Amino acid sequence: LCLFLYLPGTSEEVAPPVQQCFMVPKKEINVVSDMAKWKRSQAYADYMGFILTLNEGVRGKKLTCEYKISEPIEKLVALLNTLDRWIDETPPVDQPSRFGNKAFRTWYAKLDQEAEKLVSAVIPKHLADAAPEVAVYLKESVGNSTRIDYGTGHEAAFAAFLCCLCKIGVLRVDDQMAIVFKVFNRYLEVMRKLQKTYRMEPAGSQGVWGLDDFQFLPFIWGSSQLIDHPSLEPRHFVDEKVVNENHKDFMFLECILFITEMKTGPFAEHSNQLWNISAVPSWSKVNQGLIRMYKAECLEKFPVIQHFKFGSLLPIQPVTS
C-alpha cells in the first residue's frame, strides 16, 4: 500500500489497491525484546514518515493561515465535535479521590460503542471494510478507561489513526496543513477538556524530566511552525506576554499556555526540560532535537509501545520498501 509520504515533491495520488484485506489491529509487543521488531517494522517506518512529512508541511506556517479544507477534514472535525459534546453530556461524578473521575468510564463506553459508526461516517462507502481496523486507533487515542490516564502513547494512536486514513486514500497530499492545524489541533482541544474535566492522570509521565505530562507531537510540529520566524526565538516562549500575544498562531505556544494554566510555581521547576529547550539558539535545532527525543523517549520506550496495535495498514512485518 503506497503512502503519499513517499512521493516527495509530487502531488500524484497513489490509489490504494482494490483488494485490501483489513484486520482488527492487535498487540504484538509483549516483552522488551519485541521492541526490535517494532523498530524494523513497516508500521514504524510509515508512522515516522507520516510525522516527518507533516513536520515539513507546517514549516514556517501559522495556525491562522489559509489552507484547503477537504470534505474528509470537515467530517473528522465533526467527529471530534461529537466527542466534545459527549463530555458536556457526561459531567464528573462526586467521588472521594481527586484524580481519575469515574465519569470518564461512562464517556469512554460511549466511544467504545460508537467508534466504528463514527469512522464509517468519515470514510467512503467502498472502503467500509476498513472501519473496524481504523476505529481501533480512534478508541486507543483518548486515554485508558481502567486507569483513567492519558499520555503520549494515546496521542500516538491518534496520529496512527490519521496515518491509516492517509494509507486508504481518505486524506491526501494537499490535506497536510489541515491534518495538523484543523484536525490535530481540534483533537488537542478535546483531550485538554478530557484531562481537565475528568482529572486524568498522566500515563507513564517522567515527572519534571518529561517534556510534558500529556502531549509531545504539538511541540514537534509547533517548533517547525516557528522555524525562520523573523522575531520569535526559542528564548521567548518562557515569556508570558509573548505566549499570550501569539498562542493563537502557534501550536507550541498554545501548549505552553495550557501548561502554565494547569501548573503552579516557577516554569523552570515544573517544566525543566522545556526550560532547557528555551536556551537552544534556533527553532530548527529545537525541532531536530525534539524529533530525536520523541524517538528515544516515546517510540523506543517499552511502557509506551507495548500498547500499540498492529494491523494490515500499520503492519508489524519488517520494512519492504
mmCIF file of C-alpha atoms in Angstrom:
data_model
loop_
_atom_site.group_PDB
_atom_site.id
_atom_site.type_symbol
_atom_site.label_atom_id
_atom_site.label_comp_id
_atom_site.label_asym_id
_atom_site.label_seq_id
_atom_site.Cartn_x
_atom_site.Cartn_y
_atom_site.Cartn_z
ATOM 1 C CA LEU A 1 0.000 0.000 0.000
ATOM 2 C CA CYS A 2 1.599 3.232 -1.097
ATOM 3 C CA LEU A 3 1.618 6.194 1.210
ATOM 4 C CA PHE A 4 1.628 9.648 -0.282
ATOM 5 C CA LEU A 5 4.536 10.265 2.071
ATOM 6 C CA TYR A 6 6.993 8.569 -0.178
ATOM 7 C CA LEU A 7 6.354 10.931 -3.046
ATOM 8 C CA PRO A 8 8.375 13.998 -2.071
ATOM 9 C CA GLY A 9 7.704 16.951 -4.281
ATOM 10 C CA THR A 10 4.857 15.338 -6.182
ATOM 11 C CA SER A 11 1.168 15.527 -5.595
ATOM 12 C CA GLU A 12 0.329 12.413 -7.591
ATOM 13 C CA GLU A 13 -2.173 10.276 -5.799
ATOM 14 C CA VAL A 14 -1.495 6.608 -5.402
ATOM 15 C CA ALA A 15 -4.765 4.715 -5.455
ATOM 16 C CA PRO A 16 -4.907 2.005 -2.821
ATOM 17 C CA PRO A 17 -5.283 -1.483 -4.306
ATOM 18 C CA VAL A 18 -8.848 -2.661 -4.704
ATOM 19 C CA GLN A 19 -8.172 -5.912 -2.846
ATOM 20 C CA GLN A 20 -7.046 -4.982 0.630
ATOM 21 C CA CYS A 21 -7.620 -7.416 3.464
ATOM 22 C CA PHE A 22 -8.342 -5.327 6.514
ATOM 23 C CA MET A 23 -7.969 -6.763 10.010
ATOM 24 C CA VAL A 24 -8.646 -5.682 13.580
ATOM 25 C CA PRO A 25 -5.267 -4.455 14.922
ATOM 26 C CA LYS A 26 -3.750 -6.294 17.874
ATOM 27 C CA LYS A 27 -0.883 -6.096 20.343
ATOM 28 C CA GLU A 28 2.427 -7.536 19.123
ATOM 29 C CA ILE A 29 4.928 -6.041 21.587
ATOM 30 C CA ASN A 30 4.679 -8.198 24.695
ATOM 31 C CA VAL A 31 8.221 -8.301 26.088
ATOM 32 C CA VAL A 32 11.093 -5.807 25.942
ATOM 33 C CA SER A 33 12.929 -7.866 23.309
ATOM 34 C CA ASP A 34 9.957 -7.377 20.930
ATOM 35 C CA MET A 35 10.958 -3.715 20.624
ATOM 36 C CA ALA A 36 13.473 -4.691 17.914
ATOM 37 C CA LYS A 37 10.559 -5.963 15.785
ATOM 38 C CA TRP A 38 8.799 -2.622 16.178
ATOM 39 C CA LYS A 39 11.824 -0.580 15.114
ATOM 40 C CA ARG A 40 12.266 -2.712 11.983
ATOM 41 C CA SER A 41 8.564 -2.763 11.166
ATOM 42 C CA GLN A 42 6.701 -1.223 8.263
ATOM 43 C CA ALA A 43 4.460 0.373 10.896
ATOM 44 C CA TYR A 44 7.388 2.267 12.466
ATOM 45 C CA ALA A 45 8.680 3.430 9.068
ATOM 46 C CA ASP A 46 5.230 4.601 7.960
ATOM 47 C CA TYR A 47 4.399 6.232 11.282
ATOM 48 C CA MET A 48 7.685 8.143 11.410
ATOM 49 C CA GLY A 49 7.389 9.044 7.728
ATOM 50 C CA PHE A 50 3.946 10.458 8.413
ATOM 51 C CA ILE A 51 5.125 12.547 11.408
ATOM 52 C CA LEU A 52 8.078 13.947 9.426
ATOM 53 C CA THR A 53 6.013 14.691 6.314
ATOM 54 C CA LEU A 54 3.594 16.741 8.401
ATOM 55 C CA ASN A 55 6.567 18.374 10.136
ATOM 56 C CA GLU A 56 7.740 19.658 6.735
ATOM 57 C CA GLY A 57 4.194 20.531 5.664
ATOM 58 C CA VAL A 58 3.637 23.035 8.501
ATOM 59 C CA ARG A 59 7.127 24.531 8.491
ATOM 60 C CA GLY A 60 7.012 28.317 8.855
ATOM 61 C CA LYS A 61 3.184 28.392 8.705
ATOM 62 C CA LYS A 62 0.757 29.929 11.215
ATOM 63 C CA LEU A 63 -2.341 28.137 12.510
ATOM 64 C CA THR A 64 -4.337 31.081 11.200
ATOM 65 C CA CYS A 65 -3.011 30.956 7.616
ATOM 66 C CA GLU A 66 -5.113 29.940 4.604
ATOM 67 C CA TYR A 67 -5.211 26.271 3.589
ATOM 68 C CA LYS A 68 -7.517 23.876 1.781
ATOM 69 C CA ILE A 69 -10.205 22.144 3.864
ATOM 70 C CA SER A 70 -11.484 18.994 2.165
ATOM 71 C CA GLU A 71 -14.682 17.125 2.955
ATOM 72 C CA PRO A 72 -12.908 14.343 4.931
ATOM 73 C CA ILE A 73 -11.231 17.016 7.075
ATOM 74 C CA GLU A 74 -14.619 18.571 7.834
ATOM 75 C CA LYS A 75 -16.001 15.142 8.722
ATOM 76 C CA LEU A 76 -13.090 14.490 11.101
ATOM 77 C CA VAL A 77 -13.689 17.805 12.843
ATOM 78 C CA ALA A 78 -17.381 16.865 13.160
ATOM 79 C CA LEU A 79 -16.330 13.524 14.716
ATOM 80 C CA LEU A 80 -14.180 15.369 17.285
ATOM 81 C CA ASN A 81 -17.018 17.815 17.961
ATOM 82 C CA THR A 82 -19.200 14.806 18.808
ATOM 83 C CA LEU A 83 -16.624 13.584 21.347
ATOM 84 C CA ASP A 84 -16.546 17.090 22.816
ATOM 85 C CA ARG A 85 -20.347 17.189 23.110
ATOM 86 C CA TRP A 86 -20.325 13.848 24.938
ATOM 87 C CA ILE A 87 -18.047 15.387 27.598
ATOM 88 C CA ASP A 88 -20.728 18.039 28.231
ATOM 89 C CA GLU A 89 -23.334 15.291 28.455
ATOM 90 C CA THR A 90 -21.231 13.274 30.940
ATOM 91 C CA PRO A 91 -20.393 15.524 33.904
ATOM 92 C CA PRO A 92 -17.851 14.350 36.507
ATOM 93 C CA VAL A 93 -19.286 12.426 39.442
ATOM 94 C CA ASP A 94 -18.767 13.117 43.135
ATOM 95 C CA GLN A 95 -16.097 10.776 44.446
ATOM 96 C CA PRO A 96 -13.559 10.726 47.282
ATOM 97 C CA SER A 97 -10.382 10.705 45.182
ATOM 98 C CA ARG A 98 -9.344 13.910 43.445
ATOM 99 C CA PHE A 99 -7.885 12.356 40.297
ATOM 100 C CA GLY A 100 -9.314 9.944 37.752
ATOM 101 C CA ASN A 101 -13.002 10.800 37.787
ATOM 102 C CA LYS A 102 -15.039 7.657 37.110
ATOM 103 C CA ALA A 103 -17.408 9.507 34.770
ATOM 104 C CA PHE A 104 -14.630 9.132 32.187
ATOM 105 C CA ARG A 105 -15.529 5.422 32.010
ATOM 106 C CA THR A 106 -19.101 6.303 31.062
ATOM 107 C CA TRP A 107 -17.825 8.703 28.393
ATOM 108 C CA TYR A 108 -15.375 6.087 27.103
ATOM 109 C CA ALA A 109 -18.024 3.343 26.972
ATOM 110 C CA LYS A 110 -19.981 5.537 24.564
ATOM 111 C CA LEU A 111 -16.962 5.940 22.292
ATOM 112 C CA ASP A 112 -16.240 2.217 22.504
ATOM 113 C CA GLN A 113 -19.764 1.525 21.316
ATOM 114 C CA GLU A 114 -19.936 4.198 18.605
ATOM 115 C CA ALA A 115 -16.362 4.301 17.237
ATOM 116 C CA GLU A 116 -16.985 2.208 14.144
ATOM 117 C CA LYS A 117 -20.060 4.216 13.264
ATOM 118 C CA LEU A 118 -18.137 7.481 13.729
ATOM 119 C CA VAL A 119 -15.320 6.253 11.467
ATOM 120 C CA SER A 120 -17.771 4.957 8.848
ATOM 121 C CA ALA A 121 -19.145 8.474 8.539
ATOM 122 C CA VAL A 122 -15.654 9.729 7.569
ATOM 123 C CA ILE A 123 -14.683 7.090 5.000
ATOM 124 C CA PRO A 124 -16.348 6.472 1.616
ATOM 125 C CA LYS A 125 -18.711 3.535 1.138
ATOM 126 C CA HIS A 126 -16.289 1.472 -0.966
ATOM 127 C CA LEU A 127 -13.845 1.461 1.967
ATOM 128 C CA ALA A 128 -16.429 0.457 4.567
ATOM 129 C CA ASP A 129 -14.436 -2.706 5.367
ATOM 130 C CA ALA A 130 -11.621 -0.545 6.758
ATOM 131 C CA ALA A 131 -13.790 0.965 9.508
ATOM 132 C CA PRO A 132 -13.242 -1.759 12.172
ATOM 133 C CA GLU A 133 -9.461 -1.557 11.683
ATOM 134 C CA VAL A 134 -9.215 2.232 11.701
ATOM 135 C CA ALA A 135 -11.675 2.620 14.597
ATOM 136 C CA VAL A 136 -9.314 0.737 16.941
ATOM 137 C CA TYR A 137 -6.802 3.598 16.725
ATOM 138 C CA LEU A 138 -9.511 6.144 17.475
ATOM 139 C CA LYS A 139 -10.554 4.222 20.604
ATOM 140 C CA GLU A 140 -6.922 3.943 21.720
ATOM 141 C CA SER A 141 -6.322 7.685 21.281
ATOM 142 C CA VAL A 142 -8.348 9.121 24.164
ATOM 143 C CA GLY A 143 -6.789 7.514 27.236
ATOM 144 C CA ASN A 144 -7.192 4.355 29.273
ATOM 145 C CA SER A 145 -10.605 3.769 30.821
ATOM 146 C CA THR A 146 -9.344 1.434 33.560
ATOM 147 C CA ARG A 147 -6.552 3.674 34.826
ATOM 148 C CA ILE A 148 -8.248 6.931 33.724
ATOM 149 C CA ASP A 149 -4.946 8.183 32.395
ATOM 150 C CA TYR A 150 -3.668 9.705 29.166
ATOM 151 C CA GLY A 151 -0.192 10.044 27.681
ATOM 152 C CA THR A 152 1.984 10.093 24.577
ATOM 153 C CA GLY A 153 1.036 6.515 23.650
ATOM 154 C CA HIS A 154 -2.592 7.604 23.311
ATOM 155 C CA GLU A 155 -1.505 10.635 21.297
ATOM 156 C CA ALA A 156 0.493 8.284 19.030
ATOM 157 C CA ALA A 157 -2.666 6.224 18.464
ATOM 158 C CA PHE A 158 -4.409 9.349 17.140
ATOM 159 C CA ALA A 159 -1.511 10.056 14.770
ATOM 160 C CA ALA A 160 -1.735 6.380 13.710
ATOM 161 C CA PHE A 161 -5.483 6.849 13.121
ATOM 162 C CA LEU A 162 -4.747 9.775 10.772
ATOM 163 C CA CYS A 163 -1.910 7.845 9.124
ATOM 164 C CA CYS A 164 -4.306 4.957 8.368
ATOM 165 C CA LEU A 165 -6.759 7.402 6.787
ATOM 166 C CA CYS A 166 -3.915 8.550 4.525
ATOM 167 C CA LYS A 167 -2.990 4.990 3.657
ATOM 168 C CA ILE A 168 -6.500 4.174 2.475
ATOM 169 C CA GLY A 169 -6.617 7.423 0.490
ATOM 170 C CA VAL A 170 -9.239 9.280 2.548
ATOM 171 C CA LEU A 171 -6.736 12.012 3.416
ATOM 172 C CA ARG A 172 -4.458 13.250 0.653
ATOM 173 C CA VAL A 173 -1.263 15.160 -0.045
ATOM 174 C CA ASP A 174 -2.939 18.565 -0.091
ATOM 175 C CA ASP A 175 -4.613 17.885 3.272
ATOM 176 C CA GLN A 176 -1.289 18.105 5.135
ATOM 177 C CA MET A 177 -1.750 21.500 6.739
ATOM 178 C CA ALA A 178 -5.392 20.827 7.583
ATOM 179 C CA ILE A 179 -4.442 17.489 9.203
ATOM 180 C CA VAL A 180 -2.256 19.346 11.718
ATOM 181 C CA PHE A 181 -3.959 22.733 12.033
ATOM 182 C CA LYS A 182 -7.573 21.693 11.826
ATOM 183 C CA VAL A 183 -7.869 18.049 12.897
ATOM 184 C CA PHE A 184 -4.941 17.510 15.248
ATOM 185 C CA ASN A 185 -5.451 20.900 16.841
ATOM 186 C CA ARG A 186 -9.122 20.097 17.480
ATOM 187 C CA TYR A 187 -8.072 16.736 18.908
ATOM 188 C CA LEU A 188 -5.759 18.572 21.342
ATOM 189 C CA GLU A 189 -8.611 20.814 22.476
ATOM 190 C CA VAL A 190 -10.829 17.812 23.157
ATOM 191 C CA MET A 191 -8.026 15.969 25.003
ATOM 192 C CA ARG A 192 -7.325 19.028 27.169
ATOM 193 C CA LYS A 193 -11.003 19.190 28.022
ATOM 194 C CA LEU A 194 -10.989 15.478 28.934
ATOM 195 C CA GLN A 195 -7.870 15.940 31.062
ATOM 196 C CA LYS A 196 -9.410 18.875 32.926
ATOM 197 C CA THR A 197 -12.949 17.530 33.261
ATOM 198 C CA TYR A 198 -12.068 14.045 34.492
ATOM 199 C CA ARG A 199 -8.748 14.995 36.148
ATOM 200 C CA MET A 200 -6.921 12.330 34.191
ATOM 201 C CA GLU A 201 -3.576 11.063 35.412
ATOM 202 C CA PRO A 202 -0.555 11.398 33.108
ATOM 203 C CA ALA A 203 0.299 7.953 31.670
ATOM 204 C CA GLY A 204 3.938 6.964 32.026
ATOM 205 C CA SER A 205 4.918 10.511 32.946
ATOM 206 C CA GLN A 206 8.557 11.119 33.804
ATOM 207 C CA GLY A 207 7.583 13.951 36.128
ATOM 208 C CA VAL A 208 9.733 17.034 35.669
ATOM 209 C CA TRP A 209 12.098 15.096 33.391
ATOM 210 C CA GLY A 210 9.466 14.601 30.717
ATOM 211 C CA LEU A 211 8.689 17.251 28.152
ATOM 212 C CA ASP A 212 5.011 17.472 29.094
ATOM 213 C CA ASP A 213 2.632 15.295 31.106
ATOM 214 C CA PHE A 214 0.327 14.552 28.196
ATOM 215 C CA GLN A 215 1.480 15.583 24.698
ATOM 216 C CA PHE A 216 4.569 15.545 22.505
ATOM 217 C CA LEU A 217 3.637 15.950 18.822
ATOM 218 C CA PRO A 218 2.388 19.562 19.058
ATOM 219 C CA PHE A 219 5.842 20.534 20.322
ATOM 220 C CA ILE A 220 7.454 18.943 17.256
ATOM 221 C CA TRP A 221 5.043 20.411 14.714
ATOM 222 C CA GLY A 222 4.767 23.637 16.717
ATOM 223 C CA SER A 223 8.531 24.178 16.657
ATOM 224 C CA SER A 224 8.523 23.555 12.885
ATOM 225 C CA GLN A 225 5.911 26.300 12.509
ATOM 226 C CA LEU A 226 8.332 28.717 14.159
ATOM 227 C CA ILE A 227 11.383 27.898 12.006
ATOM 228 C CA ASP A 228 12.789 31.109 10.472
ATOM 229 C CA HIS A 229 10.318 33.316 12.348
ATOM 230 C CA PRO A 230 11.540 36.922 11.984
ATOM 231 C CA SER A 231 11.297 37.801 15.674
ATOM 232 C CA LEU A 232 10.254 34.888 17.896
ATOM 233 C CA GLU A 233 13.189 32.875 19.187
ATOM 234 C CA PRO A 234 13.154 29.839 21.475
ATOM 235 C CA ARG A 235 14.104 32.031 24.461
ATOM 236 C CA HIS A 236 10.838 33.939 24.039
ATOM 237 C CA PHE A 237 8.424 31.086 24.790
ATOM 238 C CA VAL A 238 9.028 31.386 28.537
ATOM 239 C CA ASP A 239 7.831 34.996 28.357
ATOM 240 C CA GLU A 240 4.181 35.174 29.386
ATOM 241 C CA LYS A 241 3.462 38.250 27.272
ATOM 242 C CA VAL A 242 4.840 36.609 24.105
ATOM 243 C CA VAL A 243 2.754 33.488 24.758
ATOM 244 C CA ASN A 244 -0.437 35.478 25.344
ATOM 245 C CA GLU A 245 0.038 37.503 22.165
ATOM 246 C CA ASN A 246 0.982 34.642 19.814
ATOM 247 C CA HIS A 247 -0.576 31.396 21.055
ATOM 248 C CA LYS A 248 -3.430 31.508 18.531
ATOM 249 C CA ASP A 249 -0.883 31.331 15.700
ATOM 250 C CA PHE A 250 1.482 28.688 17.050
ATOM 251 C CA MET A 251 0.770 25.263 18.460
ATOM 252 C CA PHE A 252 3.943 25.290 20.551
ATOM 253 C CA LEU A 253 2.847 28.414 22.430
ATOM 254 C CA GLU A 254 -0.664 27.012 22.861
ATOM 255 C CA CYS A 255 0.941 24.057 24.676
ATOM 256 C CA ILE A 256 2.963 26.384 26.892
ATOM 257 C CA LEU A 257 -0.195 28.347 27.739
ATOM 258 C CA PHE A 258 -2.002 25.137 28.771
ATOM 259 C CA ILE A 259 0.922 24.050 30.972
ATOM 260 C CA THR A 260 1.037 27.404 32.765
ATOM 261 C CA GLU A 261 -2.734 27.255 33.332
ATOM 262 C CA MET A 262 -2.506 23.763 34.819
ATOM 263 C CA LYS A 263 0.673 24.048 36.883
ATOM 264 C CA THR A 264 1.753 26.369 39.647
ATOM 265 C CA GLY A 265 5.187 27.625 40.656
ATOM 266 C CA PRO A 266 8.206 28.686 38.574
ATOM 267 C CA PHE A 267 8.242 27.374 34.988
ATOM 268 C CA ALA A 268 11.863 26.216 35.345
ATOM 269 C CA GLU A 269 10.787 23.919 38.184
ATOM 270 C CA HIS A 270 7.581 22.323 36.866
ATOM 271 C CA SER A 271 8.777 22.076 33.236
ATOM 272 C CA ASN A 272 12.527 21.738 33.450
ATOM 273 C CA GLN A 273 13.025 20.103 30.043
ATOM 274 C CA LEU A 274 11.106 22.855 28.267
ATOM 275 C CA TRP A 275 13.018 25.467 30.224
ATOM 276 C CA ASN A 276 16.260 23.906 28.948
ATOM 277 C CA ILE A 277 14.930 23.939 25.383
ATOM 278 C CA SER A 278 14.378 27.703 25.635
ATOM 279 C CA ALA A 279 18.182 28.060 25.675
ATOM 280 C CA VAL A 280 18.605 26.389 22.254
ATOM 281 C CA PRO A 281 19.637 29.052 19.706
ATOM 282 C CA SER A 282 17.263 28.257 16.817
ATOM 283 C CA TRP A 283 13.876 26.688 16.167
ATOM 284 C CA SER A 284 15.322 24.289 13.585
ATOM 285 C CA LYS A 285 17.716 22.975 16.265
ATOM 286 C CA VAL A 286 14.770 22.693 18.692
ATOM 287 C CA ASN A 287 12.785 20.825 16.037
ATOM 288 C CA GLN A 288 15.586 18.348 15.267
ATOM 289 C CA GLY A 289 16.236 17.791 18.972
ATOM 290 C CA LEU A 290 12.554 17.136 19.683
ATOM 291 C CA ILE A 291 12.344 14.567 16.873
ATOM 292 C CA ARG A 292 15.334 12.718 18.374
ATOM 293 C CA MET A 293 13.801 12.995 21.841
ATOM 294 C CA TYR A 294 10.423 11.732 20.578
ATOM 295 C CA LYS A 295 12.037 8.607 19.145
ATOM 296 C CA ALA A 296 14.086 7.966 22.281
ATOM 297 C CA GLU A 297 11.548 8.882 24.975
ATOM 298 C CA CYS A 298 8.290 7.738 23.363
ATOM 299 C CA LEU A 299 8.710 5.444 20.387
ATOM 300 C CA GLU A 300 11.597 3.450 21.828
ATOM 301 C CA LYS A 301 10.158 3.037 25.307
ATOM 302 C CA PHE A 302 8.538 -0.336 26.026
ATOM 303 C CA PRO A 303 5.931 1.036 28.513
ATOM 304 C CA VAL A 304 4.596 3.282 25.712
ATOM 305 C CA ILE A 305 4.847 0.954 22.712
ATOM 306 C CA GLN A 306 3.599 -2.233 24.405
ATOM 307 C CA HIS A 307 0.062 -0.843 23.961
ATOM 308 C CA PHE A 308 0.440 -0.064 20.230
ATOM 309 C CA LYS A 309 -1.734 -2.189 17.928
ATOM 310 C CA PHE A 310 -0.766 -3.566 14.528
ATOM 311 C CA GLY A 311 -2.999 -4.483 11.594
ATOM 312 C CA SER A 312 -2.930 -4.514 7.796
ATOM 313 C CA LEU A 313 -2.390 -0.752 7.491
ATOM 314 C CA LEU A 314 0.337 -0.480 10.112
ATOM 315 C CA PRO A 315 1.905 -3.958 9.971
ATOM 316 C CA ILE A 316 4.480 -5.407 12.365
ATOM 317 C CA GLN A 317 6.219 -7.076 9.367
ATOM 318 C CA PRO A 318 9.700 -5.751 8.550
ATOM 319 C CA VAL A 319 10.016 -2.843 6.101
ATOM 320 C CA THR A 320 9.649 -3.933 2.491
ATOM 321 C CA SER A 321 10.017 -0.662 0.584
#
